[in-house]
Amino acid sequence: MNILFIGDVVGDAGRRVLLARLPVLQERFKIDLTIVNIENAAGGFGVTDKILRECLAHKIDVLSTGNHVFDKREALELVGREPRLLRPHNYPVGTPGSGWYVGKTRAGEPFAVLNVMGTAFMHPVLDCPFACARTALETRPEAVKAVLVDCHAETTSEKMAMGWFLDGQVSAVVGTHTHVPTADERILPAGTAYISDVGMTGCYDSVIGMNKDKVLRRMVQKLPERLEAAEGRATLCGVVIEVDTKTGRSRGIQRLSVRED
């Protein structure tokens, strides 16, 4: 199974390059399963019904998120209605939606995706992601071997710890949230693919996807500037992971960085 995971899509620029380049990447790498983090897709903050429908119409199988999942009020209804739109699974019991999805590829291969959020320097502070991951995996159907975990966290140490914690239990642990791609992709000893952050899909002529002039006024002049997603030439960032569907172990992980031009 070839899995394409694409990092945090930010604003119009991110959606534009995502939808333009996605079919080419799916064909080139013979992708069986496509997962995209869209927590910043709506102007940098949250997701809307229109964006959700747009993504699902472009052969995206699962949509993960993070701390911005509920920035748009309508997301409270969306995560309850559409099981393929995940919110971090370690939200308290009773929160709408789920961060654990079990499905089948278009070829009929079973898979699962788990979305958890770190607790170090994050808001809101959620339940323990490690305990949450353990509990979720206990419900995994026996037929499901391929499992990908989106660990949405601020610190590389917490994401690395999750990789080691789940090594041999899942196919891949991919980090999101910091919007800066790391160069530490590898296969851990027991067969789990790992990378600390896949990077964002959006305009890199920015401050992690936000208009740099507004960020500078906020940081330098200490003005209450409203942040906006940056416009301009965008880059799609992600990884392609090859998984052995008989064992669930990964055979390879490759970083992607595709500019709009």
Short mmCIF file of C-alpha atoms in Angstrom, two decimals, residues 19-260:
data_model
loop_
_atom_site.label_atom_id
_atom_site.label_comp_id
_atom_site.label_asym_id
_atom_site.label_seq_id
_atom_site.Cartn_x
_atom_site.Cartn_y
_atom_site.Cartn_z
CA LEU A 19 -5.87 20.37 -5.67
CA ALA A 20 -3.65 21.21 -8.64
CA ARG A 21 -0.82 18.81 -7.81
CA LEU A 22 -2.69 16.00 -6.07
CA PRO A 23 -3.80 14.06 -9.18
CA VAL A 24 -0.25 14.08 -10.58
CA LEU A 25 1.24 12.80 -7.32
CA GLN A 26 -1.41 10.12 -6.93
CA GLU A 27 -0.67 8.86 -10.43
CA ARG A 28 3.11 9.14 -10.21
CA PHE A 29 3.44 7.24 -6.93
CA LYS A 30 0.50 4.87 -7.55
CA ILE A 31 -1.15 6.06 -4.35
CA ASP A 32 -3.68 3.77 -2.66
CA LEU A 33 -4.53 6.00 0.32
CA THR A 34 -4.44 9.80 0.58
CA ILE A 35 -4.55 11.62 3.93
CA VAL A 36 -4.40 15.41 4.29
CA ASN A 37 -4.25 17.64 7.38
CA ILE A 38 -6.69 20.52 6.74
CA GLU A 39 -6.95 22.26 10.11
CA ASN A 40 -5.70 25.56 8.61
CA ALA A 41 -7.48 25.31 5.27
CA ALA A 42 -10.11 28.02 5.91
CA GLY A 43 -8.05 31.20 5.78
CA GLY A 44 -5.51 29.67 8.14
CA PHE A 45 -8.04 28.79 10.85
CA GLY A 46 -10.25 25.72 10.77
CA VAL A 47 -12.34 24.03 8.09
CA THR A 48 -15.71 24.72 6.46
CA ASP A 49 -18.32 22.51 4.82
CA LYS A 50 -17.36 23.83 1.37
CA ILE A 51 -13.70 22.95 1.90
CA LEU A 52 -14.59 19.53 3.28
CA ARG A 53 -16.74 18.69 0.24
CA GLU A 54 -14.07 20.05 -2.11
CA CYS A 55 -11.38 17.80 -0.59
CA LEU A 56 -13.49 14.64 -0.55
CA ALA A 57 -14.38 15.23 -4.21
CA HIS A 58 -10.66 15.11 -5.10
CA LYS A 59 -10.04 11.53 -3.92
CA ILE A 60 -8.75 12.48 -0.46
CA ASP A 61 -9.65 9.54 1.76
CA VAL A 62 -9.15 10.93 5.27
CA LEU A 63 -8.78 14.48 6.62
CA SER A 64 -6.88 15.03 9.87
CA THR A 65 -6.70 18.21 11.95
CA GLY A 66 -5.33 19.58 15.23
CA ASN A 67 -5.78 22.46 17.66
CA HIS A 68 -7.56 24.66 15.09
CA VAL A 69 -10.22 22.06 14.23
CA PHE A 70 -13.04 23.96 15.95
CA ASP A 71 -12.04 27.51 14.93
CA LYS A 72 -15.08 27.56 12.65
CA ARG A 73 -18.28 26.86 14.57
CA GLU A 74 -19.68 24.68 11.79
CA ALA A 75 -16.91 22.15 12.42
CA LEU A 76 -18.80 20.98 15.51
CA GLU A 77 -21.47 19.64 13.16
CA LEU A 78 -19.05 18.53 10.44
CA VAL A 79 -16.99 16.16 12.59
CA GLY A 80 -20.14 14.50 13.84
CA ARG A 81 -21.57 14.08 10.36
CA GLU A 82 -18.46 13.04 8.42
CA PRO A 83 -16.34 10.28 10.02
CA ARG A 84 -13.52 10.88 7.52
CA LEU A 85 -12.97 14.34 9.04
CA LEU A 86 -10.97 13.67 12.20
CA ARG A 87 -10.37 15.78 15.28
CA PRO A 88 -7.65 14.84 17.81
CA HIS A 89 -8.80 11.61 19.44
CA ASN A 90 -7.61 12.70 22.87
CA TYR A 91 -10.28 15.39 23.27
CA PRO A 92 -12.43 14.64 26.34
CA VAL A 93 -15.20 12.06 26.14
CA GLY A 94 -18.34 13.71 24.80
CA THR A 95 -16.59 16.02 22.32
CA PRO A 96 -18.23 15.74 18.89
CA GLY A 97 -16.45 13.60 16.34
CA SER A 98 -13.60 11.13 16.55
CA GLY A 99 -9.90 10.90 15.82
CA TRP A 100 -9.93 7.20 14.90
CA TYR A 101 -11.10 6.02 11.49
CA VAL A 102 -11.14 2.51 10.06
CA GLY A 103 -11.87 2.09 6.38
CA LYS A 104 -10.90 0.43 3.11
CA THR A 105 -8.99 1.75 0.12
CA ARG A 106 -10.66 1.83 -3.28
CA ALA A 107 -8.96 -1.53 -3.93
CA GLY A 108 -10.53 -2.98 -0.80
CA GLU A 109 -7.48 -2.99 1.51
CA PRO A 110 -8.33 -2.23 5.15
CA PHE A 111 -6.55 0.63 6.93
CA ALA A 112 -6.87 2.89 9.96
CA VAL A 113 -5.88 6.48 10.73
CA LEU A 114 -5.38 7.89 14.22
CA ASN A 115 -5.16 11.64 14.92
CA VAL A 116 -3.77 12.70 18.31
CA MET A 117 -2.55 16.04 19.69
CA GLY A 118 0.43 16.68 21.94
CA THR A 119 0.16 18.39 25.31
CA ALA A 120 3.47 20.30 25.53
CA PHE A 121 2.94 24.04 24.84
CA MET A 122 -0.41 23.33 23.16
CA HIS A 123 -3.85 24.84 23.68
CA PRO A 124 -6.19 23.39 24.57
CA VAL A 125 -4.38 20.86 26.76
CA LEU A 126 -5.96 17.50 26.05
CA ASP A 127 -5.82 14.04 27.59
CA CYS A 128 -2.58 12.03 27.40
CA PRO A 129 -1.93 11.23 23.72
CA PHE A 130 0.09 8.13 24.57
CA ALA A 131 -2.67 6.55 26.65
CA CYS A 132 -5.18 7.60 23.99
CA ALA A 133 -3.17 5.91 21.24
CA ARG A 134 -2.86 2.71 23.24
CA THR A 135 -6.60 2.60 23.90
CA ALA A 136 -7.51 3.28 20.28
CA LEU A 137 -5.21 0.57 18.96
CA GLU A 138 -6.81 -1.96 21.29
CA THR A 139 -9.98 -1.58 19.18
CA ARG A 140 -8.19 -2.18 15.87
CA PRO A 141 -9.86 -4.97 13.85
CA GLU A 142 -7.59 -7.95 13.28
CA ALA A 143 -7.70 -7.48 9.51
CA VAL A 144 -6.29 -3.95 9.74
CA LYS A 145 -2.51 -3.98 9.40
CA ALA A 146 -1.84 -0.54 7.88
CA VAL A 147 -2.24 2.21 10.50
CA LEU A 148 -1.03 5.81 10.16
CA VAL A 149 -0.85 8.21 13.11
CA ASP A 150 -0.92 12.00 12.69
CA CYS A 151 0.75 13.36 15.82
CA HIS A 152 -0.11 17.06 15.93
CA ALA A 153 2.33 18.53 18.43
CA GLU A 154 4.54 21.54 19.14
CA THR A 155 7.74 19.82 20.25
CA THR A 156 9.84 17.40 18.25
CA SER A 157 10.61 15.54 21.47
CA GLU A 158 6.95 14.65 22.06
CA LYS A 159 6.54 13.54 18.45
CA MET A 160 9.74 11.49 18.58
CA ALA A 161 8.57 9.91 21.82
CA MET A 162 5.31 8.93 20.10
CA GLY A 163 7.27 7.36 17.26
CA TRP A 164 9.27 5.19 19.66
CA PHE A 165 6.19 4.44 21.77
CA LEU A 166 4.32 3.07 18.75
CA ASP A 167 7.26 1.51 16.86
CA GLY A 168 6.13 -1.88 15.63
CA GLN A 169 2.49 -1.23 16.51
CA VAL A 170 1.61 1.11 13.63
CA SER A 171 2.85 1.61 10.08
CA ALA A 172 3.74 5.29 10.44
CA VAL A 173 3.86 8.21 12.85
CA VAL A 174 3.97 11.55 11.03
CA GLY A 175 4.32 14.89 12.79
CA THR A 176 2.30 18.00 11.96
CA HIS A 177 1.62 21.48 13.42
CA THR A 178 4.93 23.37 13.24
CA HIS A 179 4.62 23.97 9.46
CA VAL A 180 8.35 23.45 8.87
CA PRO A 181 9.44 20.21 7.13
CA THR A 182 12.12 18.20 8.93
CA ALA A 183 14.77 15.99 7.34
CA ASP A 184 14.64 13.10 9.82
CA GLU A 185 12.42 10.67 7.90
CA ARG A 186 13.37 7.06 8.61
CA ILE A 187 12.08 3.58 9.32
CA LEU A 188 12.35 2.78 13.02
CA PRO A 189 13.80 -0.62 14.04
CA ALA A 190 10.44 -2.41 14.41
CA GLY A 191 9.10 -1.14 11.07
CA THR A 192 7.31 2.14 11.79
CA ALA A 193 7.96 5.02 9.37
CA TYR A 194 8.63 8.30 11.16
CA ILE A 195 9.13 12.01 10.45
CA SER A 196 8.97 14.86 13.00
CA ASP A 197 7.08 17.24 10.70
CA VAL A 198 5.98 16.86 7.11
CA GLY A 199 5.77 20.65 6.68
CA MET A 200 2.88 22.78 5.51
CA THR A 201 1.15 23.10 2.16
CA GLY A 202 0.87 26.82 1.54
CA CYS A 203 2.83 29.98 0.80
CA TYR A 204 6.35 29.81 2.29
CA ASP A 205 6.93 33.53 1.65
CA SER A 206 5.35 34.00 5.06
CA VAL A 207 5.68 33.19 8.75
CA ILE A 208 4.46 29.57 8.97
CA GLY A 209 1.78 30.38 6.38
CA MET A 210 0.65 33.73 7.78
CA ASN A 211 1.10 37.15 6.14
CA LYS A 212 4.60 38.14 7.27
CA ASP A 213 3.91 41.89 7.50
CA LYS A 214 1.06 41.35 9.92
CA VAL A 215 3.11 38.91 11.98
CA LEU A 216 6.00 41.39 12.17
CA ARG A 217 3.72 44.20 13.35
CA ARG A 218 2.40 41.89 16.01
CA MET A 219 5.82 40.69 17.15
CA VAL A 220 7.92 43.82 16.69
CA GLN A 221 5.47 46.64 17.44
CA LYS A 222 3.28 44.56 19.80
CA LEU A 223 0.12 45.67 18.00
CA PRO A 224 -3.08 43.58 18.14
CA GLU A 225 -2.82 42.65 14.47
CA ARG A 226 -5.31 40.14 13.05
CA LEU A 227 -3.40 37.35 11.31
CA GLU A 228 -4.23 36.34 7.75
CA ALA A 229 -3.07 33.47 5.56
CA ALA A 230 -0.34 34.53 3.13
CA GLU A 231 -0.98 34.73 -0.60
CA GLY A 232 1.50 33.96 -3.35
CA ARG A 233 3.29 31.01 -4.90
CA ALA A 234 2.68 27.92 -2.81
CA THR A 235 4.47 24.66 -2.06
CA LEU A 236 2.96 21.27 -1.28
CA CYS A 237 4.79 19.26 1.37
CA GLY A 238 4.21 15.69 2.44
CA VAL A 239 5.51 12.14 2.45
CA VAL A 240 4.92 8.94 0.51
CA ILE A 241 5.05 5.80 2.65
CA GLU A 242 5.18 2.25 1.33
CA VAL A 243 3.52 -0.26 3.67
CA ASP A 244 3.51 -4.06 3.59
CA THR A 245 -0.20 -4.86 4.00
CA LYS A 246 0.55 -8.36 5.29
CA THR A 247 2.63 -7.17 8.25
CA GLY A 248 1.76 -3.48 8.59
CA ARG A 249 5.45 -2.61 8.55
CA SER A 250 6.74 0.21 6.37
CA ARG A 251 9.30 -0.43 3.64
CA GLY A 252 10.10 3.17 2.83
CA ILE A 253 9.30 6.84 3.43
CA GLN A 254 10.06 9.66 1.01
CA ARG A 255 9.70 13.41 1.56
CA LEU A 256 7.90 15.53 -1.02
CA SER A 257 8.20 19.25 -1.70
CA VAL A 258 6.36 20.39 -4.83
CA ARG A 259 6.37 24.07 -5.81
CA GLU A 260 3.50 25.60 -7.69
#
